Amino acid sequence: MGYSWDFQTVWEYRQVFVRGAIITTQLTFWATIIGTGLGLLLGLMRRSENAALRYPAAVYIESFRATPILVQLVWIYYSMPILTGLQLGNITSCAIGLGLHCSAYIAEIFRAGVNSIDKGQWDAARAIGMGYSQMLRRIILPQAIRRMIPPFINEFATLIKLTTLGSVLAVNELLHEAENLINNTYRPLEIYTAVAVAFAIMIYPFIYASQRLERHWKVRS
Amino acid sequence: MSDAVLKIRNLQKSFGEHRVLKGIDLDISKGEVLVIIGPSGSGKSTLLRCLNFLEEYDHGEVLFHGQLVGYRKASHNRIIRDSAKAIASVRKRMGMVFQSFNLFPHMTVLENVVEGPVHVRRISRSDAERDARALLDRVGLGSKINEFPSKLSGGQQQRAGIARALAMNPEVMLFDEPTSALDPELVGEVLDVMKSLAADGMTMIVVTHEMGFARDVADRVVVMDDGSIVEIGSPADIFSNPAQARTAEFLRRVLH
C-alpha cells in the first residue's frame, strides 16, 4: 500500500531497454528465419509418401515438442562443444536453439495448412501439367498460407517471449538486461513492468497486422 | 483404327480389396465424343482419372497416341512408374473438367485461365491473356474475367473450368460429371458449351448422368457397371434398343 512507484529510474536507464530490445529482436529475427525455413522443409517431409523422409521428420518434430526448450538451449550451448568440439557463441546458440525449437511447431502449422487445402486443388493443378514444386508454390501454399497466418503469428509471439530464456546463456536480451538493472537499482516492480510493456509494444503490431490481413483476405475471396 | 487418340487395354485398378476397374478395353478416335454412363460406384470416374494418371492403375495399359501413360518399360521388361516430368507432359495435352470445378480460389477467372499457359506452356502473358479473353468470351464469361470464383454461380464456375482446360490447347477433353454439382437450372448453360465444343470436333470423353446429352451429342455411349463395360453402342442403340439387360435396367431407373 505504501509503495511509491518510481518510473523515473526506468526512464533514466531507457538505453538499457533499447539495447536489450535490439538483442531480443535479433534473436527473434534469426530464430524466425531458421524456424520458418526448416519448418517448411520438415512439414513437407512429414507429408511425403517416402518413409525415409517422413520418419526422420516425425522423430525430430515430436522430440522437440516433447522436451523443454530450456534443456534444448543448455544442450546446444554446453553439451554440443563437449560432444562435437563445436563451441558456438551464446547469442548464436540461443538463436539456433530457438529456431530449431520453433521449427517443430511451424512444421506442424505448415502440415496442417497444406492438409486443409481441398484435394481437388491438387487434381486441378496436376491436370494442367504442373510439377510438385510448382503446384506447391503457385496453387497450394498461396491458399494454405492464409490459413497458416493466425497460428503462425501465435507461434511468433511465443517465440519473442521465449527469447527471454537467453538469459540462461547470459545473452543480454531484454530480460537479462533488466535483471542486471534491478541489481543496480533495486526497482524490480517498475523494471519488470517496463519489460512487460516493451514486449507488448513489440508483439502487438504483429497481432494487429494478422487480424487486418485475415479481414482483407476474407473480403477478397 | 490408326487415328485412335487413346487406347485402353485390360485396365485394372483396386482400392485395397475393392476392385474398381476389372479389365477395361476401349479406343477413342480423334474427334469422337464418347459418353460414359452407369450407376454410381461403377468405376466411371476412376476410369477417366486413370487416363491422365490422376489415378494410378494397377494392370493393363493406357496408350496416348501409342505412348504408355504413367509407366515406362525399364530393363528386363520391368514396368516402372514414369518420371514426374513425363507424366506432366502427357497431362498438359489433356484437359480435365471436374465435378466440383476446382477453380483456384485465390485467382480471378482470367488468372485461372492463364495459369497453365503462362506457367506450364510458358507462353507470354500477353498472348495467354489474349487467348484467355477469347476463350472466356466463347463460354459466355467475357464480363466476369476479373471476378474471383466465389463470386460466380456454379454454372459460371464450371464454364470457367472448361475455359481453363481449353487454354492448354488439349488434344482431348475429359469431363468428370461436369454438371452433377449444379442446380438444375444451371445445367443447360454448361451442356451448351460442351455441345459447341463437340460441334467443333473436339475429342471428348464425358462421364455424366445427363442422358439427354448422351443421346443428343455422343458418337458412342459406354455403359459401365461394377467395374466393367456392359455395352458400347450408338446412342440410338443404347437408348432404344439396348442389347444387355443391365443396360435396360439402368436406363429404366434413371429415365423415370
PDB file of C-alpha atoms in Angstrom, chain B residues 64-200:
ATOM      1  CA  PHE B  64      -1.983 -41.867 -75.625  1.00  0.00           C
ATOM      2  CA  HIS B  65      -1.014 -41.649 -79.294  1.00  0.00           C
ATOM      3  CA  GLY B  66       0.609 -45.031 -78.796  1.00  0.00           C
ATOM      4  CA  GLN B  67       2.649 -43.886 -75.827  1.00  0.00           C
ATOM      5  CA  LEU B  68       2.172 -45.577 -72.443  1.00  0.00           C
ATOM      6  CA  VAL B  69       0.760 -43.184 -69.823  1.00  0.00           C
ATOM      7  CA  GLY B  70       2.221 -43.142 -66.320  1.00  0.00           C
ATOM      8  CA  TYR B  71       4.641 -46.020 -66.716  1.00  0.00           C
ATOM      9  CA  ARG B  72       7.599 -46.948 -68.866  1.00  0.00           C
ATOM     10  CA  LYS B  73       9.465 -50.108 -69.681  1.00  0.00           C
ATOM     11  CA  ALA B  74      12.780 -50.411 -67.865  1.00  0.00           C
ATOM     12  CA  SER B  75      15.449 -53.067 -68.427  1.00  0.00           C
ATOM     13  CA  HIS B  76      14.322 -56.723 -68.381  1.00  0.00           C
ATOM     14  CA  ASN B  77      10.843 -55.614 -69.461  1.00  0.00           C
ATOM     15  CA  ARG B  78      10.067 -54.395 -65.994  1.00  0.00           C
ATOM     16  CA  ILE B  79       7.361 -51.739 -65.903  1.00  0.00           C
ATOM     17  CA  ILE B  80       8.185 -48.804 -63.649  1.00  0.00           C
ATOM     18  CA  ARG B  81       6.486 -45.529 -62.863  1.00  0.00           C
ATOM     19  CA  ASP B  82       7.391 -42.854 -65.357  1.00  0.00           C
ATOM     20  CA  SER B  83       9.181 -39.662 -64.334  1.00  0.00           C
ATOM     21  CA  ALA B  84       7.067 -36.833 -62.935  1.00  0.00           C
ATOM     22  CA  LYS B  85       8.120 -34.754 -65.920  1.00  0.00           C
ATOM     23  CA  ALA B  86       6.925 -37.321 -68.466  1.00  0.00           C
ATOM     24  CA  ILE B  87       3.606 -37.701 -66.655  1.00  0.00           C
ATOM     25  CA  ALA B  88       3.151 -33.924 -66.539  1.00  0.00           C
ATOM     26  CA  SER B  89       3.892 -33.649 -70.255  1.00  0.00           C
ATOM     27  CA  VAL B  90       1.061 -36.090 -71.018  1.00  0.00           C
ATOM     28  CA  ARG B  91      -1.321 -34.278 -68.672  1.00  0.00           C
ATOM     29  CA  LYS B  92      -0.812 -30.934 -70.323  1.00  0.00           C
ATOM     30  CA  ARG B  93      -2.048 -32.409 -73.599  1.00  0.00           C
ATOM     31  CA  MET B  94      -5.341 -33.485 -71.982  1.00  0.00           C
ATOM     32  CA  GLY B  95      -7.827 -31.060 -70.489  1.00  0.00           C
ATOM     33  CA  MET B  96      -9.861 -32.059 -67.482  1.00  0.00           C
ATOM     34  CA  VAL B  97     -13.094 -30.653 -66.075  1.00  0.00           C
ATOM     35  CA  PHE B  98     -14.118 -31.650 -62.562  1.00  0.00           C
ATOM     36  CA  GLN B  99     -17.432 -32.221 -60.852  1.00  0.00           C
ATOM     37  CA  SER B 100     -16.531 -29.697 -58.143  1.00  0.00           C
ATOM     38  CA  PHE B 101     -14.956 -27.223 -60.651  1.00  0.00           C
ATOM     39  CA  ASN B 102     -11.729 -26.921 -58.618  1.00  0.00           C
ATOM     40  CA  LEU B 103     -11.043 -23.383 -59.752  1.00  0.00           C
ATOM     41  CA  PHE B 104      -8.133 -21.769 -57.937  1.00  0.00           C
ATOM     42  CA  PRO B 105      -9.963 -19.586 -55.401  1.00  0.00           C
ATOM     43  CA  HIS B 106      -7.066 -17.154 -54.853  1.00  0.00           C
ATOM     44  CA  MET B 107      -7.043 -16.155 -58.509  1.00  0.00           C
ATOM     45  CA  THR B 108      -9.504 -14.262 -60.688  1.00  0.00           C
ATOM     46  CA  VAL B 109     -11.224 -16.027 -63.559  1.00  0.00           C
ATOM     47  CA  LEU B 110      -8.670 -14.628 -66.013  1.00  0.00           C
ATOM     48  CA  GLU B 111      -5.746 -15.642 -63.796  1.00  0.00           C
ATOM     49  CA  ASN B 112      -7.205 -19.140 -63.533  1.00  0.00           C
ATOM     50  CA  VAL B 113      -7.292 -19.453 -67.284  1.00  0.00           C
ATOM     51  CA  VAL B 114      -3.808 -18.050 -67.990  1.00  0.00           C
ATOM     52  CA  GLU B 115      -2.139 -20.012 -65.174  1.00  0.00           C
ATOM     53  CA  GLY B 116      -1.439 -23.105 -67.246  1.00  0.00           C
ATOM     54  CA  PRO B 117      -0.447 -21.356 -70.470  1.00  0.00           C
ATOM     55  CA  VAL B 118       1.952 -18.978 -68.689  1.00  0.00           C
ATOM     56  CA  HIS B 119       3.467 -21.304 -66.096  1.00  0.00           C
ATOM     57  CA  VAL B 120       3.277 -24.693 -67.805  1.00  0.00           C
ATOM     58  CA  ARG B 121       3.250 -23.993 -71.549  1.00  0.00           C
ATOM     59  CA  ARG B 122       5.399 -20.939 -70.904  1.00  0.00           C
ATOM     60  CA  ILE B 123       3.878 -18.676 -73.499  1.00  0.00           C
ATOM     61  CA  SER B 124       3.980 -14.932 -72.939  1.00  0.00           C
ATOM     62  CA  ARG B 125       1.437 -13.424 -70.572  1.00  0.00           C
ATOM     63  CA  SER B 126       0.088 -11.062 -73.219  1.00  0.00           C
ATOM     64  CA  ASP B 127      -0.547 -13.915 -75.668  1.00  0.00           C
ATOM     65  CA  ALA B 128      -2.044 -16.029 -72.904  1.00  0.00           C
ATOM     66  CA  GLU B 129      -4.368 -13.223 -71.841  1.00  0.00           C
ATOM     67  CA  ARG B 130      -5.480 -12.574 -75.388  1.00  0.00           C
ATOM     68  CA  ASP B 131      -6.301 -16.284 -75.840  1.00  0.00           C
ATOM     69  CA  ALA B 132      -7.947 -16.441 -72.422  1.00  0.00           C
ATOM     70  CA  ARG B 133     -10.216 -13.485 -73.182  1.00  0.00           C
ATOM     71  CA  ALA B 134     -11.308 -15.147 -76.419  1.00  0.00           C
ATOM     72  CA  LEU B 135     -11.997 -18.425 -74.615  1.00  0.00           C
ATOM     73  CA  LEU B 136     -13.893 -16.697 -71.817  1.00  0.00           C
ATOM     74  CA  ASP B 137     -15.973 -14.834 -74.398  1.00  0.00           C
ATOM     75  CA  ARG B 138     -16.703 -18.135 -76.045  1.00  0.00           C
ATOM     76  CA  VAL B 139     -18.018 -19.688 -72.799  1.00  0.00           C
ATOM     77  CA  GLY B 140     -20.031 -16.534 -72.084  1.00  0.00           C
ATOM     78  CA  LEU B 141     -17.887 -15.147 -69.275  1.00  0.00           C
ATOM     79  CA  GLY B 142     -16.437 -12.150 -71.076  1.00  0.00           C
ATOM     80  CA  SER B 143     -17.858  -9.827 -68.441  1.00  0.00           C
ATOM     81  CA  LYS B 144     -16.597 -11.873 -65.476  1.00  0.00           C
ATOM     82  CA  ILE B 145     -12.884 -12.115 -66.186  1.00  0.00           C
ATOM     83  CA  ASN B 146     -11.821 -10.100 -63.157  1.00  0.00           C
ATOM     84  CA  GLU B 147     -14.158 -11.756 -60.674  1.00  0.00           C
ATOM     85  CA  PHE B 148     -12.996 -14.241 -58.104  1.00  0.00           C
ATOM     86  CA  PRO B 149     -14.562 -17.708 -58.403  1.00  0.00           C
ATOM     87  CA  SER B 150     -16.501 -17.331 -55.152  1.00  0.00           C
ATOM     88  CA  LYS B 151     -18.483 -14.520 -56.781  1.00  0.00           C
ATOM     89  CA  LEU B 152     -19.712 -16.762 -59.596  1.00  0.00           C
ATOM     90  CA  SER B 153     -22.626 -19.167 -59.834  1.00  0.00           C
ATOM     91  CA  GLY B 154     -21.876 -22.873 -60.176  1.00  0.00           C
ATOM     92  CA  GLY B 155     -22.627 -22.806 -63.877  1.00  0.00           C
ATOM     93  CA  GLN B 156     -20.284 -19.860 -64.399  1.00  0.00           C
ATOM     94  CA  GLN B 157     -17.567 -21.548 -62.372  1.00  0.00           C
ATOM     95  CA  GLN B 158     -17.838 -24.689 -64.449  1.00  0.00           C
ATOM     96  CA  ARG B 159     -17.677 -22.709 -67.688  1.00  0.00           C
ATOM     97  CA  ALA B 160     -14.533 -21.031 -66.340  1.00  0.00           C
ATOM     98  CA  GLY B 161     -13.228 -24.522 -65.556  1.00  0.00           C
ATOM     99  CA  ILE B 162     -13.811 -25.537 -69.157  1.00  0.00           C
ATOM    100  CA  ALA B 163     -12.024 -22.403 -70.392  1.00  0.00           C
ATOM    101  CA  ARG B 164      -9.074 -23.161 -68.088  1.00  0.00           C
ATOM    102  CA  ALA B 165      -8.776 -26.662 -69.543  1.00  0.00           C
ATOM    103  CA  LEU B 166      -9.143 -25.427 -73.141  1.00  0.00           C
ATOM    104  CA  ALA B 167      -6.421 -22.832 -72.607  1.00  0.00           C
ATOM    105  CA  MET B 168      -3.853 -25.621 -72.633  1.00  0.00           C
ATOM    106  CA  ASN B 169      -4.862 -26.451 -76.234  1.00  0.00           C
ATOM    107  CA  PRO B 170      -5.607 -30.048 -75.283  1.00  0.00           C
ATOM    108  CA  GLU B 171      -5.954 -32.863 -77.801  1.00  0.00           C
ATOM    109  CA  VAL B 172      -8.650 -34.480 -75.715  1.00  0.00           C
ATOM    110  CA  MET B 173     -11.013 -33.184 -73.048  1.00  0.00           C
ATOM    111  CA  LEU B 174     -12.009 -35.284 -70.052  1.00  0.00           C
ATOM    112  CA  PHE B 175     -15.240 -34.329 -68.288  1.00  0.00           C
ATOM    113  CA  ASP B 176     -15.819 -35.885 -64.865  1.00  0.00           C
ATOM    114  CA  GLU B 177     -19.525 -35.418 -64.113  1.00  0.00           C
ATOM    115  CA  PRO B 178     -19.320 -31.721 -65.039  1.00  0.00           C
ATOM    116  CA  THR B 179     -22.938 -30.919 -64.187  1.00  0.00           C
ATOM    117  CA  SER B 180     -23.553 -33.147 -61.165  1.00  0.00           C
ATOM    118  CA  ALA B 181     -22.818 -30.422 -58.623  1.00  0.00           C
ATOM    119  CA  LEU B 182     -25.020 -27.837 -60.344  1.00  0.00           C
ATOM    120  CA  ASP B 183     -28.511 -26.625 -59.557  1.00  0.00           C
ATOM    121  CA  PRO B 184     -30.845 -27.984 -62.269  1.00  0.00           C
ATOM    122  CA  GLU B 185     -31.425 -24.585 -63.863  1.00  0.00           C
ATOM    123  CA  LEU B 186     -27.664 -24.122 -64.402  1.00  0.00           C
ATOM    124  CA  VAL B 187     -27.011 -27.460 -66.109  1.00  0.00           C
ATOM    125  CA  GLY B 188     -28.100 -26.262 -69.537  1.00  0.00           C
ATOM    126  CA  GLU B 189     -25.556 -23.455 -69.875  1.00  0.00           C
ATOM    127  CA  VAL B 190     -22.688 -25.883 -69.217  1.00  0.00           C
ATOM    128  CA  LEU B 191     -24.045 -28.536 -71.574  1.00  0.00           C
ATOM    129  CA  ASP B 192     -24.428 -25.871 -74.280  1.00  0.00           C
ATOM    130  CA  VAL B 193     -20.727 -25.055 -74.041  1.00  0.00           C
ATOM    131  CA  MET B 194     -19.882 -28.756 -74.244  1.00  0.00           C
ATOM    132  CA  LYS B 195     -22.152 -29.189 -77.259  1.00  0.00           C
ATOM    133  CA  SER B 196     -20.440 -26.359 -79.090  1.00  0.00           C
ATOM    134  CA  LEU B 197     -17.055 -27.947 -78.345  1.00  0.00           C
ATOM    135  CA  ALA B 198     -18.294 -31.250 -79.734  1.00  0.00           C
ATOM    136  CA  ALA B 199     -19.576 -29.479 -82.823  1.00  0.00           C
ATOM    137  CA  ASP B 200     -16.088 -28.033 -83.336  1.00  0.00           C
TER     138      ASP B 200
END
